XYZ file of C-alpha atoms in Angstrom:
691
model
C 28.925 -102.131 -177.432
C 31.309 -103.805 -175.006
C 32.537 -107.273 -175.891
C 34.620 -109.984 -174.276
C 37.173 -111.869 -176.303
C 39.072 -115.044 -175.561
C 42.391 -114.395 -173.858
C 45.316 -116.073 -175.561
C 46.284 -119.386 -173.991
C 43.005 -119.898 -172.096
C 40.912 -123.136 -171.763
C 37.841 -123.460 -173.587
C 10.836 -128.986 -136.272
C 8.516 -128.661 -133.633
C 8.532 -125.418 -131.686
C 11.387 -125.426 -129.198
C 11.462 -123.810 -125.784
C 13.793 -121.007 -126.854
C 15.596 -119.666 -129.886
C 18.242 -117.471 -128.392
C 20.708 -119.961 -129.877
C 20.681 -121.890 -133.127
C 20.130 -125.424 -131.852
C 20.122 -128.209 -134.448
C 17.821 -131.128 -133.798
C 20.822 -133.413 -133.613
C 21.771 -131.644 -130.396
C 18.675 -132.606 -128.468
C 19.974 -135.849 -126.956
C 19.675 -135.403 -123.138
C 22.346 -138.009 -122.372
C 24.863 -135.840 -124.186
C 24.209 -132.790 -122.040
C 26.442 -131.392 -119.373
C 24.858 -129.427 -116.585
C 26.340 -126.143 -117.730
C 23.568 -123.664 -118.357
C 21.401 -126.326 -120.019
C 23.606 -126.625 -123.091
C 25.612 -129.715 -123.998
C 29.071 -129.698 -125.437
C 27.524 -131.431 -128.427
C 25.191 -128.474 -128.909
C 28.079 -126.041 -128.749
C 30.066 -128.156 -131.192
C 27.150 -128.250 -133.657
C 26.651 -124.492 -133.434
C 30.348 -123.842 -133.970
C 30.459 -126.270 -136.877
C 27.387 -124.757 -138.487
C 28.723 -121.234 -138.037
C 32.033 -122.222 -139.607
C 30.306 -123.834 -142.570
C 28.066 -120.798 -143.082
C 30.937 -118.313 -143.004
C 33.029 -120.551 -145.259
C 30.267 -120.771 -147.865
C 29.817 -117.010 -147.738
C 33.522 -116.429 -148.319
C 33.542 -119.046 -151.065
C 30.747 -117.205 -152.883
C 32.612 -113.907 -152.523
C 35.830 -115.370 -153.940
C 33.891 -117.127 -156.700
C 32.181 -114.013 -158.092
C 35.372 -111.954 -157.684
C 37.291 -114.559 -159.692
C 34.653 -114.590 -162.420
C 34.785 -110.804 -162.630
C 38.573 -110.836 -162.928
C 38.647 -113.633 -165.491
C 35.901 -112.163 -167.664
C 37.537 -108.748 -167.967
C 41.190 -109.345 -167.032
C 40.388 -106.462 -164.708
C 43.830 -106.289 -163.120
C 45.539 -105.845 -166.469
C 43.375 -103.320 -168.338
C 43.666 -99.527 -168.297
C 41.736 -97.382 -165.841
C 39.453 -96.033 -168.566
C 38.604 -99.595 -169.598
C 37.847 -100.505 -165.995
C 35.481 -97.561 -165.756
C 33.784 -98.381 -169.068
C 33.089 -101.864 -167.679
C 30.662 -100.217 -165.219
C 27.700 -100.496 -167.552
C 24.836 -97.998 -167.915
C 23.586 -96.689 -164.544
C 26.368 -98.561 -162.732
C 28.814 -96.039 -164.157
C 26.692 -93.144 -162.951
C 26.649 -94.415 -159.366
C 30.363 -95.179 -159.346
C 31.119 -91.686 -160.671
C 29.917 -90.175 -157.377
C 32.309 -92.403 -155.431
C 35.089 -91.190 -157.712
C 33.900 -87.590 -157.348
C 33.968 -87.791 -153.550
C 37.526 -89.141 -153.607
C 38.697 -86.376 -155.941
C 37.200 -83.627 -153.766
C 39.704 -81.641 -151.659
C 37.876 -82.644 -148.475
C 34.921 -84.702 -147.331
C 32.959 -81.521 -146.606
C 33.619 -80.164 -150.093
C 32.665 -83.487 -151.654
C 29.355 -83.534 -149.804
C 28.690 -79.916 -150.794
C 29.268 -80.755 -154.456
C 26.824 -83.660 -154.256
C 24.155 -81.536 -152.575
C 24.668 -78.730 -155.104
C 25.457 -80.780 -158.217
C 25.414 -78.982 -161.587
C 27.166 -81.547 -163.774
C 24.684 -84.431 -163.791
C 21.923 -82.409 -165.464
C 22.925 -79.380 -167.516
C 21.411 -75.987 -166.636
C 20.119 -77.458 -163.360
C 21.447 -77.712 -159.830
C 20.176 -80.845 -158.117
C 20.728 -82.596 -154.781
C 22.184 -85.994 -155.658
C 21.723 -87.296 -152.103
C 18.034 -86.479 -152.364
C 17.518 -87.752 -155.880
C 19.517 -90.976 -155.802
C 20.376 -93.746 -153.342
C 24.145 -93.217 -153.229
C 24.864 -93.097 -149.503
C 26.840 -96.313 -149.958
C 29.211 -94.543 -152.330
C 29.549 -91.641 -149.888
C 30.230 -94.013 -146.986
C 32.825 -96.003 -148.930
C 34.633 -92.893 -150.122
C 34.877 -91.582 -146.548
C 36.025 -94.987 -145.325
C 38.700 -95.170 -148.019
C 39.976 -91.743 -147.033
C 40.324 -92.532 -143.317
C 41.652 -96.099 -143.534
C 45.421 -96.599 -144.050
C 44.952 -98.616 -147.251
C 45.632 -96.109 -150.018
C 49.195 -97.303 -150.606
C 48.313 -100.917 -151.424
C 44.658 -100.912 -152.515
C 43.316 -98.847 -155.392
C 39.962 -97.068 -154.881
C 38.232 -99.104 -157.558
C 39.287 -102.379 -155.922
C 38.116 -101.181 -152.508
C 34.728 -100.508 -154.109
C 34.256 -103.776 -155.974
C 35.625 -105.906 -153.123
C 33.073 -104.321 -150.792
C 30.238 -105.250 -153.144
C 31.557 -108.778 -153.499
C 31.912 -109.008 -149.694
C 28.187 -108.316 -149.423
C 27.662 -111.639 -151.173
C 29.203 -113.207 -148.068
C 26.576 -111.432 -145.990
C 23.877 -112.619 -148.382
C 24.859 -116.295 -148.217
C 25.194 -116.177 -144.419
C 21.719 -114.622 -144.169
C 20.249 -117.418 -146.318
C 22.172 -119.958 -144.227
C 20.716 -118.566 -140.984
C 17.175 -118.471 -142.389
C 17.195 -122.130 -143.385
C 18.922 -123.120 -140.114
C 16.268 -121.310 -138.076
C 13.429 -122.898 -140.043
C 14.743 -126.463 -139.971
C 16.903 -126.543 -136.788
C 19.684 -128.121 -138.837
C 22.785 -126.447 -140.164
C 22.779 -128.984 -142.987
C 19.884 -126.976 -144.393
C 22.072 -123.885 -144.272
C 24.833 -125.703 -146.137
C 22.398 -126.896 -148.778
C 20.976 -123.380 -149.083
C 24.402 -121.832 -149.613
C 25.458 -124.429 -152.166
C 22.233 -123.983 -154.124
C 22.688 -120.208 -154.149
C 26.185 -120.538 -155.602
C 25.286 -123.162 -158.194
C 22.298 -121.122 -159.389
C 24.367 -117.943 -159.714
C 22.920 -117.116 -163.131
C 19.441 -116.801 -161.601
C 20.266 -115.638 -158.055
C 22.608 -112.737 -158.732
C 24.266 -110.720 -161.476
C 26.773 -108.982 -159.249
C 29.876 -109.997 -161.197
C 28.939 -107.898 -164.231
C 26.655 -105.200 -162.729
C 28.654 -104.359 -159.631
C 27.224 -100.932 -158.814
C 23.591 -101.857 -159.434
C 21.494 -100.826 -156.431
C 20.054 -104.318 -155.915
C 23.530 -105.748 -155.346
C 23.869 -103.430 -152.356
C 20.350 -103.826 -151.000
C 19.286 -107.461 -151.452
C 21.882 -108.822 -148.985
C 20.371 -106.525 -146.335
C 16.892 -107.679 -147.343
C 17.989 -111.284 -146.825
C 19.304 -110.301 -143.391
C 15.951 -108.723 -142.611
C 14.107 -111.907 -143.608
C 16.422 -113.934 -141.359
C 15.754 -111.531 -138.479
C 11.971 -111.672 -139.041
C 12.162 -115.474 -139.138
C 13.920 -115.432 -135.779
C 11.489 -112.865 -134.340
C 8.476 -115.018 -135.280
C 9.862 -118.155 -133.652
C 7.646 -119.442 -130.816
C 8.268 -118.533 -127.156
C 10.980 -115.974 -127.794
C 11.908 -114.177 -124.572
C 11.084 -110.430 -124.375
C 14.738 -109.389 -124.173
C 15.526 -111.432 -127.269
C 12.503 -109.986 -129.061
C 13.822 -106.477 -128.525
C 17.273 -107.424 -129.792
C 15.864 -109.116 -132.882
C 13.550 -106.170 -133.591
C 16.583 -103.919 -133.490
C 18.222 -106.170 -136.099
C 15.049 -106.015 -138.218
C 15.148 -102.234 -138.074
C 18.841 -101.932 -138.948
C 18.636 -104.350 -141.878
C 15.420 -102.749 -143.173
C 16.985 -99.305 -142.939
C 20.097 -100.394 -144.842
C 17.921 -102.041 -147.486
C 15.804 -98.907 -147.928
C 18.795 -96.592 -148.008
C 20.532 -98.430 -150.824
C 17.732 -99.038 -153.397
C 15.148 -96.677 -154.867
C 12.679 -99.556 -155.363
C 12.593 -100.254 -151.604
C 9.033 -98.980 -151.213
C 7.610 -101.469 -153.704
C 9.420 -104.408 -152.083
C 8.276 -103.338 -148.622
C 4.730 -103.003 -149.946
C 4.773 -106.680 -150.914
C 6.172 -107.537 -147.482
C 3.510 -105.426 -145.772
C 0.868 -107.368 -147.726
C 2.399 -110.614 -146.450
C 2.216 -109.403 -142.849
C -1.351 -108.197 -143.415
C -2.363 -111.604 -144.812
C -0.799 -113.447 -141.864
C -2.603 -111.080 -139.516
C -5.952 -111.695 -141.225
C -5.394 -115.466 -141.038
C -4.540 -115.214 -137.323
C -0.963 -116.462 -137.578
C 0.568 -113.423 -135.852
C -0.163 -111.637 -132.610
C -1.131 -107.986 -132.541
C 2.228 -107.116 -130.990
C 4.144 -108.866 -133.762
C 2.159 -107.187 -136.531
C 2.448 -103.693 -135.080
C 6.156 -104.145 -134.326
C 6.996 -105.264 -137.867
C 4.963 -102.446 -139.402
C 6.681 -99.914 -137.153
C 10.104 -101.184 -138.199
C 9.173 -100.588 -141.813
C 7.740 -97.140 -141.148
C 10.682 -96.004 -139.016
C 13.160 -97.200 -141.630
C 11.366 -95.379 -144.444
C 11.018 -92.184 -142.419
C 14.710 -92.203 -141.527
C 15.638 -92.660 -145.184
C 13.182 -89.877 -146.042
C 15.078 -87.552 -143.697
C 18.480 -88.604 -145.013
C 17.276 -88.002 -148.563
C 16.270 -84.448 -147.725
C 12.523 -85.169 -147.416
C 12.185 -86.989 -150.722
C 8.459 -86.820 -151.541
C 8.569 -90.137 -153.436
C 9.163 -91.941 -150.128
C 6.610 -90.049 -148.064
C 3.939 -90.571 -150.707
C 4.744 -94.242 -151.301
C 2.032 -96.862 -151.365
C 3.671 -98.884 -148.606
C 3.376 -96.056 -146.067
C -0.234 -95.449 -147.053
C -0.982 -99.166 -146.778
C 0.668 -99.568 -143.362
C -1.144 -96.549 -141.942
C -4.451 -97.894 -143.298
C -3.769 -101.395 -141.970
C -2.911 -100.100 -138.502
C -5.966 -97.842 -138.503
C -8.277 -100.722 -139.417
C -6.642 -103.000 -136.845
C -6.935 -100.583 -133.929
C -10.147 -98.746 -134.800
C -12.399 -101.485 -136.440
C -2.508 -87.780 -149.588
C -2.448 -84.815 -150.278
C 0.970 -84.890 -152.112
C 1.226 -84.088 -155.827
C 3.559 -86.946 -156.758
C 4.799 -87.550 -160.279
C 8.209 -89.130 -159.638
C 6.951 -92.697 -159.953
C 3.985 -92.210 -162.289
C 5.884 -93.960 -165.082
C 5.886 -97.134 -162.973
C 2.097 -97.078 -162.683
C 1.781 -96.454 -166.414
C 4.089 -99.431 -166.972
C 2.017 -101.676 -164.669
C -1.213 -100.569 -166.347
C 0.073 -101.363 -169.813
C 1.845 -104.583 -168.773
C -1.310 -106.188 -167.432
C -3.396 -105.207 -170.426
C -5.347 -102.233 -169.106
C -5.205 -100.539 -172.463
C -2.397 -100.035 -174.965
C 0.003 -97.183 -174.460
C 2.141 -94.951 -176.605
C 3.680 -93.380 -173.532
C 7.392 -93.224 -174.221
C 8.518 -93.879 -170.619
C 6.238 -96.873 -170.082
C 7.200 -98.304 -173.472
C 10.894 -98.128 -172.603
C 10.217 -100.502 -169.694
C 7.791 -102.741 -171.573
C 10.283 -103.350 -174.380
C 13.167 -104.312 -172.092
C 13.638 -108.035 -171.532
C 14.349 -107.457 -167.835
C 10.804 -106.124 -167.362
C 9.153 -108.950 -169.274
C 7.735 -112.211 -167.980
C 10.053 -114.746 -166.360
C 11.527 -116.954 -169.139
C 10.715 -120.655 -168.983
C 14.362 -121.658 -169.293
C 14.813 -120.319 -165.765
C 12.986 -123.384 -164.473
C 15.162 -125.689 -166.554
C 18.278 -124.288 -164.897
C 16.726 -124.474 -161.409
C 15.706 -128.077 -162.044
C 19.215 -128.918 -163.236
C 20.629 -128.132 -159.789
C 17.863 -130.181 -158.036
C 16.528 -126.989 -156.448
C 13.162 -126.809 -158.183
C 11.838 -130.237 -157.176
C 12.160 -129.985 -153.366
C 11.048 -126.370 -153.625
C 7.796 -127.282 -155.385
C 7.161 -130.224 -153.041
C 7.696 -128.043 -149.977
C 5.622 -125.222 -151.431
C 2.638 -127.381 -152.359
C 2.521 -129.342 -149.077
C 2.942 -126.299 -146.861
C 0.483 -124.199 -148.846
C -2.220 -126.843 -148.347
C -1.302 -127.000 -144.670
C -1.488 -123.205 -144.462
C -5.035 -123.245 -145.840
C -6.108 -125.920 -143.357
C -4.580 -124.071 -140.404
C -6.022 -120.748 -141.594
C -9.521 -122.221 -141.820
C -9.070 -123.674 -138.340
C -7.845 -120.329 -136.996
C -10.766 -118.448 -138.486
C -13.290 -121.003 -137.216
C -12.058 -120.604 -133.614
C -12.045 -116.794 -133.634
C -14.315 -115.360 -130.974
C -14.346 -118.601 -128.988
C -13.278 -118.543 -125.358
C -11.585 -121.896 -125.897
C -9.661 -120.636 -128.916
C -6.175 -120.930 -127.451
C -6.830 -124.413 -126.058
C -8.307 -125.536 -129.355
C -5.226 -124.268 -131.168
C -3.027 -126.410 -128.926
C -5.153 -129.530 -129.449
C -5.684 -129.301 -133.199
C -4.222 -131.874 -135.579
C -2.551 -129.438 -137.976
C -0.347 -126.595 -136.819
C 2.060 -124.219 -138.495
C 4.652 -122.020 -136.866
C 4.368 -118.311 -137.699
C 7.963 -118.188 -138.950
C 7.212 -120.988 -141.399
C 3.979 -119.287 -142.465
C 5.833 -116.030 -143.095
C 8.493 -117.665 -145.267
C 5.835 -119.588 -147.177
C 3.905 -116.451 -148.078
C 7.178 -114.632 -148.728
C 8.162 -117.100 -151.426
C 4.613 -117.116 -152.875
C 4.270 -113.323 -153.092
C 7.753 -112.680 -154.418
C 7.417 -115.642 -156.750
C 4.375 -114.003 -158.321
C 6.348 -110.767 -158.599
C 9.193 -112.595 -160.320
C 6.794 -114.278 -162.759
C 5.414 -110.899 -163.804
C 8.734 -109.025 -164.003
C 11.964 -110.878 -164.668
C 14.197 -108.244 -163.063
C 12.521 -108.944 -159.710
C 13.410 -112.636 -159.822
C 16.512 -112.009 -157.717
C 14.225 -111.249 -154.766
C 12.662 -114.691 -155.217
C 15.334 -117.099 -156.421
C 17.652 -116.311 -153.516
C 14.882 -117.128 -151.019
C 14.039 -120.326 -152.908
C 17.312 -121.813 -151.646
C 16.638 -121.667 -147.861
C 12.971 -122.521 -148.383
C 13.750 -125.663 -150.384
C 16.533 -126.583 -147.946
C 14.030 -126.248 -145.094
C 11.754 -128.676 -146.901
C 14.577 -131.185 -147.229
C 15.924 -130.856 -143.669
C 12.919 -129.690 -141.620
C 10.382 -131.813 -139.754
C 7.198 -130.228 -141.104
C 7.132 -131.773 -144.580
C 8.712 -135.101 -143.696
C 6.339 -135.653 -140.752
C 3.352 -135.354 -143.101
C 4.857 -137.812 -145.569
C 5.785 -140.291 -142.818
C 2.294 -140.053 -141.296
C 0.819 -141.119 -144.601
C 3.250 -144.040 -144.718
C 2.537 -144.884 -141.033
C 6.223 -144.808 -140.088
C 6.529 -141.481 -138.325
C 9.126 -142.449 -135.715
C 11.966 -140.372 -134.290
C 14.540 -142.751 -135.733
C 13.077 -142.637 -139.215
C 12.696 -138.854 -139.034
C 16.295 -138.399 -137.974
C 17.545 -140.791 -140.619
C 15.721 -139.006 -143.446
C 16.480 -135.468 -142.301
C 20.209 -136.082 -142.267
C 20.692 -138.615 -145.032
C 18.714 -136.850 -147.771
C 20.607 -133.511 -147.631
C 23.924 -135.348 -147.488
C 22.995 -137.354 -150.583
C 21.930 -134.173 -152.401
C 25.147 -132.377 -151.421
C 27.225 -135.336 -152.614
C 25.364 -135.401 -155.930
C 25.804 -131.651 -156.431
C 29.520 -131.931 -155.687
C 29.943 -134.793 -158.142
C 27.999 -133.052 -160.902
C 29.001 -129.408 -160.560
C 32.475 -129.203 -159.031
C 34.228 -129.966 -162.343
C 32.012 -127.409 -164.087
C 32.896 -124.742 -161.531
C 36.598 -125.423 -161.993
C 36.219 -125.186 -165.747
C 34.219 -121.977 -165.439
C 36.789 -120.177 -163.312
C 39.594 -121.317 -165.622
C 37.962 -119.679 -168.647
C 39.995 -116.542 -169.297
C 38.771 -113.551 -171.302
C 39.536 -109.869 -171.476
C 37.743 -106.560 -171.868
C 37.629 -105.387 -175.475
C 35.854 -102.210 -176.534
C 38.318 -100.057 -178.495
C 35.682 -97.735 -179.997
C 34.344 -96.645 -176.614
C 37.873 -96.264 -175.250
C 38.765 -94.077 -178.226
C 35.643 -91.941 -177.714
C 36.330 -91.412 -174.006
C 39.955 -90.501 -174.609
C 38.984 -88.001 -177.316
C 36.380 -86.346 -175.081
C 38.846 -86.149 -172.191
C 41.627 -84.632 -174.287
C 39.822 -82.567 -176.948
C 36.785 -80.996 -175.277
C 36.426 -78.322 -172.548
C 35.947 -79.636 -169.019
C 32.553 -77.904 -168.756
C 31.337 -79.125 -172.145
C 27.777 -80.480 -172.151
C 27.059 -83.791 -173.884
C 23.737 -85.168 -175.153
C 23.057 -88.752 -176.192
C 21.697 -92.032 -174.905
C 21.304 -92.410 -171.137
C 23.569 -95.441 -171.013
C 26.458 -93.825 -172.862
C 26.220 -90.535 -170.993
C 26.653 -92.329 -167.659
C 29.972 -93.642 -168.942
C 30.975 -90.207 -170.220
C 30.404 -88.700 -166.795
C 32.442 -91.411 -165.094
C 35.346 -91.480 -167.544
C 35.615 -87.779 -168.414
C 33.676 -85.774 -165.816
C 31.826 -83.829 -168.514
C 28.349 -82.326 -167.978
C 25.322 -84.366 -169.094
C 21.905 -83.443 -170.417
C 20.283 -86.661 -169.158
C 21.224 -89.918 -167.407
C 19.837 -93.412 -166.575
C 18.428 -92.645 -163.093
C 14.879 -92.362 -164.376
C 12.962 -91.557 -161.158
C 12.218 -87.888 -161.918
C 9.492 -86.561 -164.187
C 11.433 -83.534 -165.436
C 14.374 -85.774 -166.343
C 12.121 -88.211 -168.185
C 10.667 -85.375 -170.228
C 14.132 -84.042 -171.010
C 15.302 -87.523 -172.055
C 12.369 -87.819 -174.447
C 13.316 -84.464 -175.949
C 17.004 -85.323 -176.313
C 16.122 -88.656 -177.900
C 14.596 -86.762 -180.833
C 18.073 -87.156 -182.336
C 16.889 -90.679 -183.223
C 13.414 -89.596 -184.391
C 12.128 -88.138 -187.657
C 12.588 -84.470 -186.867
C 13.972 -81.503 -188.724
C 17.482 -80.283 -188.098
C 16.126 -76.973 -186.832
C 13.805 -78.649 -184.312
C 16.541 -80.936 -182.961
C 18.980 -78.040 -182.743
C 16.412 -75.966 -180.852
C 15.756 -78.779 -178.376
C 19.454 -79.426 -177.774
C 20.184 -75.734 -177.286
C 17.330 -75.489 -174.766
C 19.058 -78.097 -172.562
C 22.457 -76.481 -173.008
C 24.105 -79.168 -175.125
C 27.445 -78.446 -176.795
C 27.968 -81.906 -178.327
C 25.766 -84.826 -179.331
C 26.965 -88.433 -179.558
C 25.104 -90.606 -182.061
C 25.360 -94.398 -181.849
C 24.902 -96.584 -184.905
C 23.725 -99.405 -182.629
C 20.661 -97.274 -181.778
C 20.108 -95.542 -185.093
C 20.164 -98.877 -186.986
C 19.035 -101.080 -184.101
C 18.202 -104.719 -184.790
C 18.278 -106.148 -181.243
C 14.604 -105.458 -180.587
C 11.699 -106.384 -182.826
C 9.679 -103.804 -184.719
C 7.680 -101.707 -182.281
C 10.294 -101.962 -179.531
C 13.279 -100.329 -181.182
C 14.015 -96.914 -179.705
C 13.294 -95.220 -183.009
C 9.910 -97.001 -183.126
C 9.005 -95.814 -179.619
C 9.848 -92.271 -180.644
C 7.840 -92.545 -183.861
C 4.799 -93.807 -181.952
C 5.111 -91.073 -179.317
C 5.359 -88.496 -182.118
C 2.400 -89.982 -184.038
C 4.540 -91.180 -186.953
C 4.434 -94.435 -188.930
C 7.232 -96.825 -187.955
C 10.031 -98.038 -190.218
C 9.890 -101.307 -192.111
C 7.155 -103.709 -193.131
C 4.358 -104.341 -190.662
C 1.093 -102.938 -189.426
C 0.614 -99.409 -188.146
C -2.266 -97.937 -186.211
C -4.621 -95.992 -188.516
C -4.145 -92.599 -186.855
C -0.380 -92.596 -187.448
C 0.924 -90.374 -190.245
C 4.020 -90.267 -192.409
C 6.734 -88.038 -191.028
C 7.657 -85.049 -193.143
C 11.361 -85.240 -192.251
C 13.988 -87.972 -192.541
C 15.414 -89.664 -189.474
C 17.824 -87.190 -187.923
C 20.574 -89.659 -186.964
C 20.761 -90.807 -190.592
C 20.281 -87.491 -192.393
C 22.929 -85.606 -190.406
C 25.638 -87.886 -191.803
C 25.025 -86.499 -195.305
C 26.509 -83.131 -194.246
C 23.900 -81.406 -196.368
C 22.155 -78.140 -195.582
C 20.647 -77.414 -193.068
C 22.534 -80.083 -191.072
C 25.952 -78.708 -191.962
C 24.746 -75.223 -191.021
C 23.744 -76.248 -187.506
C 26.144 -79.116 -186.686
C 29.789 -79.902 -187.280
C 31.158 -83.425 -187.070
C 34.217 -83.452 -184.813
C 34.745 -87.180 -184.154
C 33.927 -90.451 -185.854
C 34.750 -94.120 -185.535
C 32.987 -97.366 -186.409
C 30.467 -96.986 -183.563
C 30.114 -93.320 -182.628
C 29.612 -89.991 -184.385
C 30.116 -86.790 -182.388
C 28.734 -83.449 -183.611
C 29.274 -80.006 -182.180
C 26.350 -77.598 -182.112
C 26.729 -74.238 -183.771
C 25.085 -71.692 -181.486
C 24.222 -69.129 -184.216
C 23.838 -66.335 -181.669
C 24.268 -63.493 -184.171
C 21.647 -64.877 -186.530
C 19.118 -65.329 -183.758
C 19.747 -61.794 -182.512
C 19.214 -60.360 -185.976
C 15.954 -62.278 -186.413
C 14.631 -61.189 -183.031
C 15.461 -57.514 -183.591
C 17.240 -55.028 -181.331
């Protein structure tokens, strides 16, 4: 629907004694130390240098994605309606609540309207704060109101700059993780550079700004950095408490900003459970990390007005079960996330499905398997090779250490044996290893989840390049494991890689940010302007979820359905409204639309005559299958499907023949959209029903 056109004139370590400070290995020379608290000036200089590099890379990433966003859309030069249309699909829905809060007479009134919302779903009053994860929009709107910035910064820029600023947080979190693992800030630099160069596979923030993952994943990266620090050996109790507080805060922010938080935390809980079973973590560490997850989820549950989807989540059930088993060796009717389980069942081949909701996910590329060209791009930036080397070596080491741990369980000499064994692995390294394995498997199965994995690939691979663990094993095999050789390799290899990346990719980055385009979608702009000027403010619109989100943002009109799909009643209503693209009679479609209170329907040619998906995955095919009808076009059909007795509604209504002209009136048309107004026929219905 939306396109971009060329703008005129444009160019085509061993465990240390303490980790309260980040101390690179290069700082460990005793002759360089001054007797000031045990820290040398060289140590302080390295920490300051590393911190400066980390912050600089974070800011560079922020400026980079902001520049791409501006250059792709010419955002500063287009009209407000065009800016709002650029918030695609569900992004527009989320941003509309930020806009709604700013338009409210007061903060209190804005919150009341969100809690008692009757414009998002027609003929229903819902609590948006309970249903959706939009506290970030509420917080930003309040912040914009109270800060003295209204005169020189537009609300939309305050919003997008905040999201881009979170990329700074993300890069810094990756930087800290790799620095903690390797004890070298060079690893952090390499991690940040890899994240930026692999932007296509690590983030999509520049064109899906409001997407929940762009708010939450930076906090998840912070949480991983905090857990990495917490699991470092010999951490003092006071520092443990501080780090646990950071784990809680980052976990809470992550959970508050993304509805899929429970599934991500379930994977993380499985990682902790595995490390516990393999005797890598102490009981205190396991219980503390579980409690941080539980407390975060419960706090979000309270803030979302006791959302049953959170309380009945698998992660809470798993954590409670794991803690019960460890210390003592649902009676909720939940349907909000049943579509996800149907999707998982069908995806992994546990029977075919005609379920409309599950099929919508299965047919989307984002929910398919990870494409193989992803690995080509990751290899092109020299990220994949050190990642695979580090992964394979450490995974073998993990198995050896795990077998050793399990063989010493129950022995009185267990702790002494652990100290004397040949192979050892720090718990923070073990956590990050299993983290990348588990989330890698998740990414392989579902492409949309790759952003949880590819970002973490960067610090993990950088740790392999700059850390002692992998190199010490290689040097042992070569019988040259000396401190001098170790130091030489750990510092020369990342510098060589950084120099190569600069030589190869800096010109490409400059060319990329010089490519100028502009937003171009005149048909959608025309539709939004017509709705805003020619329809009542309380008019109810029916149509595709993606388009309706834009209608709400640009015009403020009432919707029948929307893209936030985490509610069973909404999913059922969406399936009913989508009969406008199925083979149904005019009377049946009119009856369905009247039952949801629709005044207008918007038909899209791009859906009615869709060619983007293959047969069986087009929206009209999914509807035909759900209705038991044979699909359009040549190809096989299941034997129990029958021919529909009515033509496809979205095609037949354009003929203006009876009964379509009796029930619908076309009020707007352009090359992309057709808008019809429903005739209510109240008098006729009353006469048929009697006095």
